[in-house]
Amino acid sequence: MSVIRITIDGPSGTGKSTTAKLLAEKFKYKYIDSGSYYRAVTLQVLQSNIRPNDVAKMAEITKKTDLEFKNDDILLNGVSIANKIRTIEVTNKVSTISKLRVLRKIINEKLKICADGDNIVIDGKDIGTVVFPDAQFKFFLVCDINTRAARRKQDFLDAGVNVPLDKVIKELQKRDELEFKRNDGPLKKAQDAVEIDTTNMIIEEQVDCLYKKIIASDIFK
């Protein structure tokens, strides 16, 4: 059997990352969080006070960004950044950074290298359409904006930050606008992807739903 690639795309707050991680554990596959690469670059851009129009400097940082996914942690050059890349500052800036063509090209190549030769579960925004268009299993998660906002607000609360729900909704709408309409790697459902509405699902149900659809395929018979 050739290597298995499972892609999970969709807007922020649909449960992509947690679902992908737990699904990878269930199959004992490698998990790749593509969004962490963009967040890691965004974190470094903010820390270095790089000007918004200095794309060359951002590209230089991106080329040097290599992540290691270890248990529940994310390491950048051996240093944990899992909590640092989930701050509201990074979250509000990442869509602006991720729309840059040169950065997307560099990161997409890094994702392919990271996946080389392994069975993987990977989540993102254009994984099934651009990065791994030939993946055997593609899913696109959707969810009501209010539910997405409630989930994201809880993420912030878990990090010790209380953000008003209406502000979270506005930020998600702004992010959707940027991601669905960007020229390179826009957020969209692949033609052969299975759409899953996670509005009324808890994470365990999402994982179980995808798992059952995958093992029911001819590939696993």
PDB file of C-alpha atoms in Angstrom:
ATOM      1  CA  MET A   1       0.000   0.000   0.000  1.00  0.00           C
ATOM      2  CA  SER A   2       1.283   3.478  -0.873  1.00  0.00           C
ATOM      3  CA  VAL A   3       1.553   6.119   1.830  1.00  0.00           C
ATOM      4  CA  ILE A   4      -1.786   7.415   3.074  1.00  0.00           C
ATOM      5  CA  ARG A   5      -2.506  11.126   3.118  1.00  0.00           C
ATOM      6  CA  ILE A   6      -5.534  12.514   4.911  1.00  0.00           C
ATOM      7  CA  THR A   7      -6.221  16.237   4.525  1.00  0.00           C
ATOM      8  CA  ILE A   8      -8.587  18.297   6.657  1.00  0.00           C
ATOM      9  CA  ASP A   9      -9.340  21.840   5.497  1.00  0.00           C
ATOM     10  CA  GLY A  10     -11.808  24.469   6.646  1.00  0.00           C
ATOM     11  CA  PRO A  11     -12.211  27.859   8.320  1.00  0.00           C
ATOM     12  CA  SER A  12     -10.839  28.663  11.767  1.00  0.00           C
ATOM     13  CA  GLY A  13     -12.840  27.324  14.692  1.00  0.00           C
ATOM     14  CA  THR A  14     -14.243  24.256  12.957  1.00  0.00           C
ATOM     15  CA  GLY A  15     -12.083  21.886  15.001  1.00  0.00           C
ATOM     16  CA  LYS A  16      -9.593  20.990  12.269  1.00  0.00           C
ATOM     17  CA  SER A  17      -6.412  20.822  14.306  1.00  0.00           C
ATOM     18  CA  THR A  18      -7.739  18.862  17.266  1.00  0.00           C
ATOM     19  CA  THR A  19      -9.629  16.483  14.988  1.00  0.00           C
ATOM     20  CA  ALA A  20      -6.569  15.957  12.792  1.00  0.00           C
ATOM     21  CA  LYS A  21      -4.297  15.340  15.756  1.00  0.00           C
ATOM     22  CA  LEU A  22      -6.626  12.800  17.391  1.00  0.00           C
ATOM     23  CA  LEU A  23      -7.298  11.099  14.069  1.00  0.00           C
ATOM     24  CA  ALA A  24      -3.551  10.756  13.505  1.00  0.00           C
ATOM     25  CA  GLU A  25      -3.194   9.188  16.952  1.00  0.00           C
ATOM     26  CA  LYS A  26      -6.027   6.772  16.179  1.00  0.00           C
ATOM     27  CA  PHE A  27      -4.349   5.605  12.964  1.00  0.00           C
ATOM     28  CA  LYS A  28      -0.829   5.965  14.414  1.00  0.00           C
ATOM     29  CA  TYR A  29       0.027   8.305  11.528  1.00  0.00           C
ATOM     30  CA  LYS A  30       2.231  11.384  11.549  1.00  0.00           C
ATOM     31  CA  TYR A  31       0.369  14.607  12.340  1.00  0.00           C
ATOM     32  CA  ILE A  32       1.301  17.855  10.604  1.00  0.00           C
ATOM     33  CA  ASP A  33      -0.239  21.172  11.664  1.00  0.00           C
ATOM     34  CA  SER A  34       0.303  23.423   8.651  1.00  0.00           C
ATOM     35  CA  GLY A  35      -1.121  26.436  10.461  1.00  0.00           C
ATOM     36  CA  SER A  36       1.677  26.262  13.018  1.00  0.00           C
ATOM     37  CA  TYR A  37       4.188  27.137  10.307  1.00  0.00           C
ATOM     38  CA  TYR A  38       2.316  30.329   9.443  1.00  0.00           C
ATOM     39  CA  ARG A  39       1.854  31.146  13.118  1.00  0.00           C
ATOM     40  CA  ALA A  40       5.546  30.514  13.826  1.00  0.00           C
ATOM     41  CA  VAL A  41       6.538  32.900  11.042  1.00  0.00           C
ATOM     42  CA  THR A  42       4.003  35.472  12.269  1.00  0.00           C
ATOM     43  CA  LEU A  43       5.382  35.207  15.815  1.00  0.00           C
ATOM     44  CA  GLN A  44       8.919  35.849  14.597  1.00  0.00           C
ATOM     45  CA  VAL A  45       7.791  38.769  12.426  1.00  0.00           C
ATOM     46  CA  LEU A  46       6.084  40.375  15.423  1.00  0.00           C
ATOM     47  CA  GLN A  47       9.048  39.738  17.728  1.00  0.00           C
ATOM     48  CA  SER A  48      11.492  41.198  15.194  1.00  0.00           C
ATOM     49  CA  ASN A  49       9.348  44.275  14.447  1.00  0.00           C
ATOM     50  CA  ILE A  50       9.630  43.627  10.724  1.00  0.00           C
ATOM     51  CA  ARG A  51       7.843  46.154   8.528  1.00  0.00           C
ATOM     52  CA  PRO A  52       4.620  44.867   6.887  1.00  0.00           C
ATOM     53  CA  ASN A  53       6.063  45.470   3.404  1.00  0.00           C
ATOM     54  CA  ASP A  54       9.437  43.791   4.039  1.00  0.00           C
ATOM     55  CA  VAL A  55       8.551  40.546   2.276  1.00  0.00           C
ATOM     56  CA  ALA A  56      12.204  39.664   1.659  1.00  0.00           C
ATOM     57  CA  LYS A  57      12.925  39.635   5.394  1.00  0.00           C
ATOM     58  CA  MET A  58       9.808  37.577   6.044  1.00  0.00           C
ATOM     59  CA  ALA A  59      10.886  35.082   3.378  1.00  0.00           C
ATOM     60  CA  GLU A  60      14.298  34.802   5.026  1.00  0.00           C
ATOM     61  CA  ILE A  61      12.646  33.974   8.353  1.00  0.00           C
ATOM     62  CA  THR A  62      10.293  31.477   6.699  1.00  0.00           C
ATOM     63  CA  LYS A  63      13.166  29.579   5.080  1.00  0.00           C
ATOM     64  CA  LYS A  64      14.773  29.150   8.515  1.00  0.00           C
ATOM     65  CA  THR A  65      11.540  28.028  10.169  1.00  0.00           C
ATOM     66  CA  ASP A  66      11.598  24.281  10.805  1.00  0.00           C
ATOM     67  CA  LEU A  67       9.155  22.866  13.302  1.00  0.00           C
ATOM     68  CA  GLU A  68       9.107  19.656  15.298  1.00  0.00           C
ATOM     69  CA  PHE A  69       5.792  18.267  16.531  1.00  0.00           C
ATOM     70  CA  LYS A  70       6.533  16.432  19.767  1.00  0.00           C
ATOM     71  CA  ASN A  71       3.682  14.998  21.850  1.00  0.00           C
ATOM     72  CA  ASP A  72       1.511  18.029  22.677  1.00  0.00           C
ATOM     73  CA  ASP A  73       4.291  20.515  21.998  1.00  0.00           C
ATOM     74  CA  ILE A  74       5.605  22.417  18.972  1.00  0.00           C
ATOM     75  CA  LEU A  75       9.310  23.180  18.879  1.00  0.00           C
ATOM     76  CA  LEU A  76      11.089  25.850  16.847  1.00  0.00           C
ATOM     77  CA  ASN A  77      14.840  25.293  16.909  1.00  0.00           C
ATOM     78  CA  GLY A  78      14.346  23.157  20.003  1.00  0.00           C
ATOM     79  CA  VAL A  79      12.346  25.820  21.853  1.00  0.00           C
ATOM     80  CA  SER A  80       8.669  25.363  22.734  1.00  0.00           C
ATOM     81  CA  ILE A  81       6.366  27.847  20.995  1.00  0.00           C
ATOM     82  CA  ALA A  82       3.020  26.043  21.363  1.00  0.00           C
ATOM     83  CA  ASN A  83       1.550  28.697  23.648  1.00  0.00           C
ATOM     84  CA  LYS A  84       3.267  31.675  22.044  1.00  0.00           C
ATOM     85  CA  ILE A  85       1.761  31.052  18.597  1.00  0.00           C
ATOM     86  CA  ARG A  86      -1.798  30.900  19.995  1.00  0.00           C
ATOM     87  CA  THR A  87      -1.914  34.427  21.416  1.00  0.00           C
ATOM     88  CA  ILE A  88      -4.515  36.901  20.198  1.00  0.00           C
ATOM     89  CA  GLU A  89      -1.744  39.044  18.656  1.00  0.00           C
ATOM     90  CA  VAL A  90      -0.535  36.187  16.453  1.00  0.00           C
ATOM     91  CA  THR A  91      -4.083  35.042  15.685  1.00  0.00           C
ATOM     92  CA  ASN A  92      -5.110  38.497  14.468  1.00  0.00           C
ATOM     93  CA  LYS A  93      -2.009  38.877  12.272  1.00  0.00           C
ATOM     94  CA  VAL A  94      -1.539  35.410  10.777  1.00  0.00           C
ATOM     95  CA  SER A  95      -4.014  35.804   7.889  1.00  0.00           C
ATOM     96  CA  THR A  96      -2.175  38.897   6.659  1.00  0.00           C
ATOM     97  CA  ILE A  97       1.126  37.010   6.697  1.00  0.00           C
ATOM     98  CA  SER A  98      -0.238  33.799   5.201  1.00  0.00           C
ATOM     99  CA  LYS A  99      -1.672  35.501   2.116  1.00  0.00           C
ATOM    100  CA  LEU A 100       1.818  36.356   0.817  1.00  0.00           C
ATOM    101  CA  ARG A 101       2.630  34.183  -2.200  1.00  0.00           C
ATOM    102  CA  VAL A 102       6.357  33.807  -1.566  1.00  0.00           C
ATOM    103  CA  LEU A 103       5.785  32.626   2.002  1.00  0.00           C
ATOM    104  CA  ARG A 104       3.097  30.135   0.988  1.00  0.00           C
ATOM    105  CA  LYS A 105       5.412  28.648  -1.629  1.00  0.00           C
ATOM    106  CA  ILE A 106       8.224  28.154   0.899  1.00  0.00           C
ATOM    107  CA  ILE A 107       5.941  26.650   3.538  1.00  0.00           C
ATOM    108  CA  ASN A 108       4.205  24.332   1.070  1.00  0.00           C
ATOM    109  CA  GLU A 109       7.575  22.860   0.141  1.00  0.00           C
ATOM    110  CA  LYS A 110       8.427  22.407   3.817  1.00  0.00           C
ATOM    111  CA  LEU A 111       5.137  20.568   4.355  1.00  0.00           C
ATOM    112  CA  LYS A 112       5.885  18.195   1.479  1.00  0.00           C
ATOM    113  CA  ILE A 113       9.351  17.470   2.866  1.00  0.00           C
ATOM    114  CA  CYS A 114       7.899  16.921   6.339  1.00  0.00           C
ATOM    115  CA  ALA A 115       5.380  14.419   4.938  1.00  0.00           C
ATOM    116  CA  ASP A 116       7.768  12.563   2.634  1.00  0.00           C
ATOM    117  CA  GLY A 117       7.453   8.795   2.995  1.00  0.00           C
ATOM    118  CA  ASP A 118       5.059   8.878   5.963  1.00  0.00           C
ATOM    119  CA  ASN A 119       1.365   8.195   6.415  1.00  0.00           C
ATOM    120  CA  ILE A 120       0.018  11.579   7.491  1.00  0.00           C
ATOM    121  CA  VAL A 121      -2.974  13.524   8.713  1.00  0.00           C
ATOM    122  CA  ILE A 122      -2.560  17.212   7.945  1.00  0.00           C
ATOM    123  CA  ASP A 123      -4.896  20.147   8.476  1.00  0.00           C
ATOM    124  CA  GLY A 124      -4.954  23.608   6.950  1.00  0.00           C
ATOM    125  CA  LYS A 125      -6.732  25.862   4.496  1.00  0.00           C
ATOM    126  CA  ASP A 126      -5.522  24.716   1.057  1.00  0.00           C
ATOM    127  CA  ILE A 127      -4.020  21.312   1.803  1.00  0.00           C
ATOM    128  CA  GLY A 128      -6.438  19.262  -0.287  1.00  0.00           C
ATOM    129  CA  THR A 129      -6.474  21.748  -3.162  1.00  0.00           C
ATOM    130  CA  VAL A 130      -2.845  22.913  -3.412  1.00  0.00           C
ATOM    131  CA  VAL A 131      -0.392  21.043  -1.181  1.00  0.00           C
ATOM    132  CA  PHE A 132      -1.645  17.456  -1.520  1.00  0.00           C
ATOM    133  CA  PRO A 133      -4.245  17.465  -4.321  1.00  0.00           C
ATOM    134  CA  ASP A 134      -3.751  13.709  -4.797  1.00  0.00           C
ATOM    135  CA  ALA A 135      -4.482  12.785  -1.169  1.00  0.00           C
ATOM    136  CA  GLN A 136      -6.623   9.656  -0.853  1.00  0.00           C
ATOM    137  CA  PHE A 137      -8.878  11.206   1.788  1.00  0.00           C
ATOM    138  CA  LYS A 138      -9.975  14.836   1.850  1.00  0.00           C
ATOM    139  CA  PHE A 139     -12.331  16.494   4.289  1.00  0.00           C
ATOM    140  CA  PHE A 140     -13.649  20.047   4.494  1.00  0.00           C
ATOM    141  CA  LEU A 141     -15.078  21.106   7.848  1.00  0.00           C
ATOM    142  CA  VAL A 142     -17.734  23.812   8.148  1.00  0.00           C
ATOM    143  CA  CYS A 143     -19.438  25.246  11.215  1.00  0.00           C
ATOM    144  CA  ASP A 144     -21.847  27.998  12.265  1.00  0.00           C
ATOM    145  CA  ILE A 145     -19.993  31.278  12.922  1.00  0.00           C
ATOM    146  CA  ASN A 146     -21.426  31.612  16.445  1.00  0.00           C
ATOM    147  CA  THR A 147     -20.266  28.130  17.404  1.00  0.00           C
ATOM    148  CA  ARG A 148     -16.844  28.808  15.912  1.00  0.00           C
ATOM    149  CA  ALA A 149     -16.590  32.042  17.888  1.00  0.00           C
ATOM    150  CA  ALA A 150     -17.599  30.315  21.128  1.00  0.00           C
ATOM    151  CA  ARG A 151     -14.887  27.707  20.583  1.00  0.00           C
ATOM    152  CA  ARG A 152     -12.270  30.338  19.817  1.00  0.00           C
ATOM    153  CA  LYS A 153     -13.303  32.394  22.857  1.00  0.00           C
ATOM    154  CA  GLN A 154     -12.807  29.292  25.006  1.00  0.00           C
ATOM    155  CA  ASP A 155      -9.333  28.852  23.502  1.00  0.00           C
ATOM    156  CA  PHE A 156      -8.484  32.393  24.598  1.00  0.00           C
ATOM    157  CA  LEU A 157      -9.949  31.790  28.067  1.00  0.00           C
ATOM    158  CA  ASP A 158      -7.836  28.656  28.395  1.00  0.00           C
ATOM    159  CA  ALA A 159      -4.834  30.851  27.618  1.00  0.00           C
ATOM    160  CA  GLY A 160      -5.890  33.324  30.314  1.00  0.00           C
ATOM    161  CA  VAL A 161      -7.295  35.979  27.966  1.00  0.00           C
ATOM    162  CA  ASN A 162     -10.938  37.110  28.063  1.00  0.00           C
ATOM    163  CA  VAL A 163     -12.001  38.418  24.645  1.00  0.00           C
ATOM    164  CA  PRO A 164     -15.615  39.632  24.148  1.00  0.00           C
ATOM    165  CA  LEU A 165     -17.613  37.239  21.967  1.00  0.00           C
ATOM    166  CA  ASP A 166     -18.667  39.958  19.516  1.00  0.00           C
ATOM    167  CA  LYS A 167     -15.011  40.849  18.951  1.00  0.00           C
ATOM    168  CA  VAL A 168     -14.151  37.191  18.308  1.00  0.00           C
ATOM    169  CA  ILE A 169     -16.980  36.983  15.752  1.00  0.00           C
ATOM    170  CA  LYS A 170     -15.760  40.108  13.943  1.00  0.00           C
ATOM    171  CA  GLU A 171     -12.184  38.807  13.836  1.00  0.00           C
ATOM    172  CA  LEU A 172     -13.352  35.458  12.428  1.00  0.00           C
ATOM    173  CA  GLN A 173     -15.425  37.215   9.765  1.00  0.00           C
ATOM    174  CA  LYS A 174     -12.449  39.395   8.857  1.00  0.00           C
ATOM    175  CA  ARG A 175     -10.204  36.341   8.671  1.00  0.00           C
ATOM    176  CA  ASP A 176     -12.718  34.457   6.512  1.00  0.00           C
ATOM    177  CA  GLU A 177     -12.844  37.397   4.126  1.00  0.00           C
ATOM    178  CA  LEU A 178      -9.058  37.371   3.734  1.00  0.00           C
ATOM    179  CA  GLU A 179      -8.715  33.601   3.417  1.00  0.00           C
ATOM    180  CA  PHE A 180     -11.577  32.885   1.030  1.00  0.00           C
ATOM    181  CA  LYS A 181     -10.622  35.739  -1.309  1.00  0.00           C
ATOM    182  CA  ARG A 182      -6.815  35.661  -1.334  1.00  0.00           C
ATOM    183  CA  ASN A 183      -5.232  35.032  -4.739  1.00  0.00           C
ATOM    184  CA  ASP A 184      -2.818  32.284  -3.683  1.00  0.00           C
ATOM    185  CA  GLY A 185      -4.083  29.148  -1.966  1.00  0.00           C
ATOM    186  CA  PRO A 186      -7.535  30.501  -1.107  1.00  0.00           C
ATOM    187  CA  LEU A 187      -9.604  28.628   1.429  1.00  0.00           C
ATOM    188  CA  LYS A 188     -11.986  26.441  -0.547  1.00  0.00           C
ATOM    189  CA  LYS A 189     -13.358  22.941  -0.657  1.00  0.00           C
ATOM    190  CA  ALA A 190     -11.636  20.514  -3.026  1.00  0.00           C
ATOM    191  CA  GLN A 191     -14.055  19.032  -5.557  1.00  0.00           C
ATOM    192  CA  ASP A 192     -13.468  15.531  -4.188  1.00  0.00           C
ATOM    193  CA  ALA A 193     -13.523  16.498  -0.506  1.00  0.00           C
ATOM    194  CA  VAL A 194     -16.208  15.292   1.895  1.00  0.00           C
ATOM    195  CA  GLU A 195     -17.890  18.199   3.682  1.00  0.00           C
ATOM    196  CA  ILE A 196     -18.587  17.732   7.390  1.00  0.00           C
ATOM    197  CA  ASP A 197     -20.699  20.192   9.417  1.00  0.00           C
ATOM    198  CA  THR A 198     -19.260  20.215  12.948  1.00  0.00           C
ATOM    199  CA  THR A 199     -21.704  22.737  14.443  1.00  0.00           C
ATOM    200  CA  ASN A 200     -23.457  20.211  16.666  1.00  0.00           C
ATOM    201  CA  MET A 201     -20.537  17.832  17.155  1.00  0.00           C
ATOM    202  CA  ILE A 202     -18.082  17.473  19.991  1.00  0.00           C
ATOM    203  CA  ILE A 203     -14.495  16.639  19.062  1.00  0.00           C
ATOM    204  CA  GLU A 204     -14.874  12.925  19.749  1.00  0.00           C
ATOM    205  CA  GLU A 205     -17.824  12.801  17.345  1.00  0.00           C
ATOM    206  CA  GLN A 206     -15.853  14.621  14.664  1.00  0.00           C
ATOM    207  CA  VAL A 207     -12.963  12.191  14.946  1.00  0.00           C
ATOM    208  CA  ASP A 208     -15.289   9.190  14.914  1.00  0.00           C
ATOM    209  CA  CYS A 209     -17.164  10.522  11.875  1.00  0.00           C
ATOM    210  CA  LEU A 210     -13.995  10.909   9.805  1.00  0.00           C
ATOM    211  CA  TYR A 211     -12.529   7.638  11.061  1.00  0.00           C
ATOM    212  CA  LYS A 212     -15.584   5.645  10.003  1.00  0.00           C
ATOM    213  CA  LYS A 213     -15.644   7.212   6.548  1.00  0.00           C
ATOM    214  CA  ILE A 214     -11.964   6.394   6.037  1.00  0.00           C
ATOM    215  CA  ILE A 215     -12.013   2.774   7.172  1.00  0.00           C
ATOM    216  CA  ALA A 216     -15.138   2.141   5.081  1.00  0.00           C
ATOM    217  CA  SER A 217     -13.193   2.935   1.897  1.00  0.00           C
ATOM    218  CA  ASP A 218     -11.866   0.285  -0.475  1.00  0.00           C
ATOM    219  CA  ILE A 219      -8.304   1.219   0.508  1.00  0.00           C
ATOM    220  CA  PHE A 220      -8.805  -0.322   3.953  1.00  0.00           C
ATOM    221  CA  LYS A 221     -10.659  -3.426   2.787  1.00  0.00           C
TER     222      LYS A 221
END
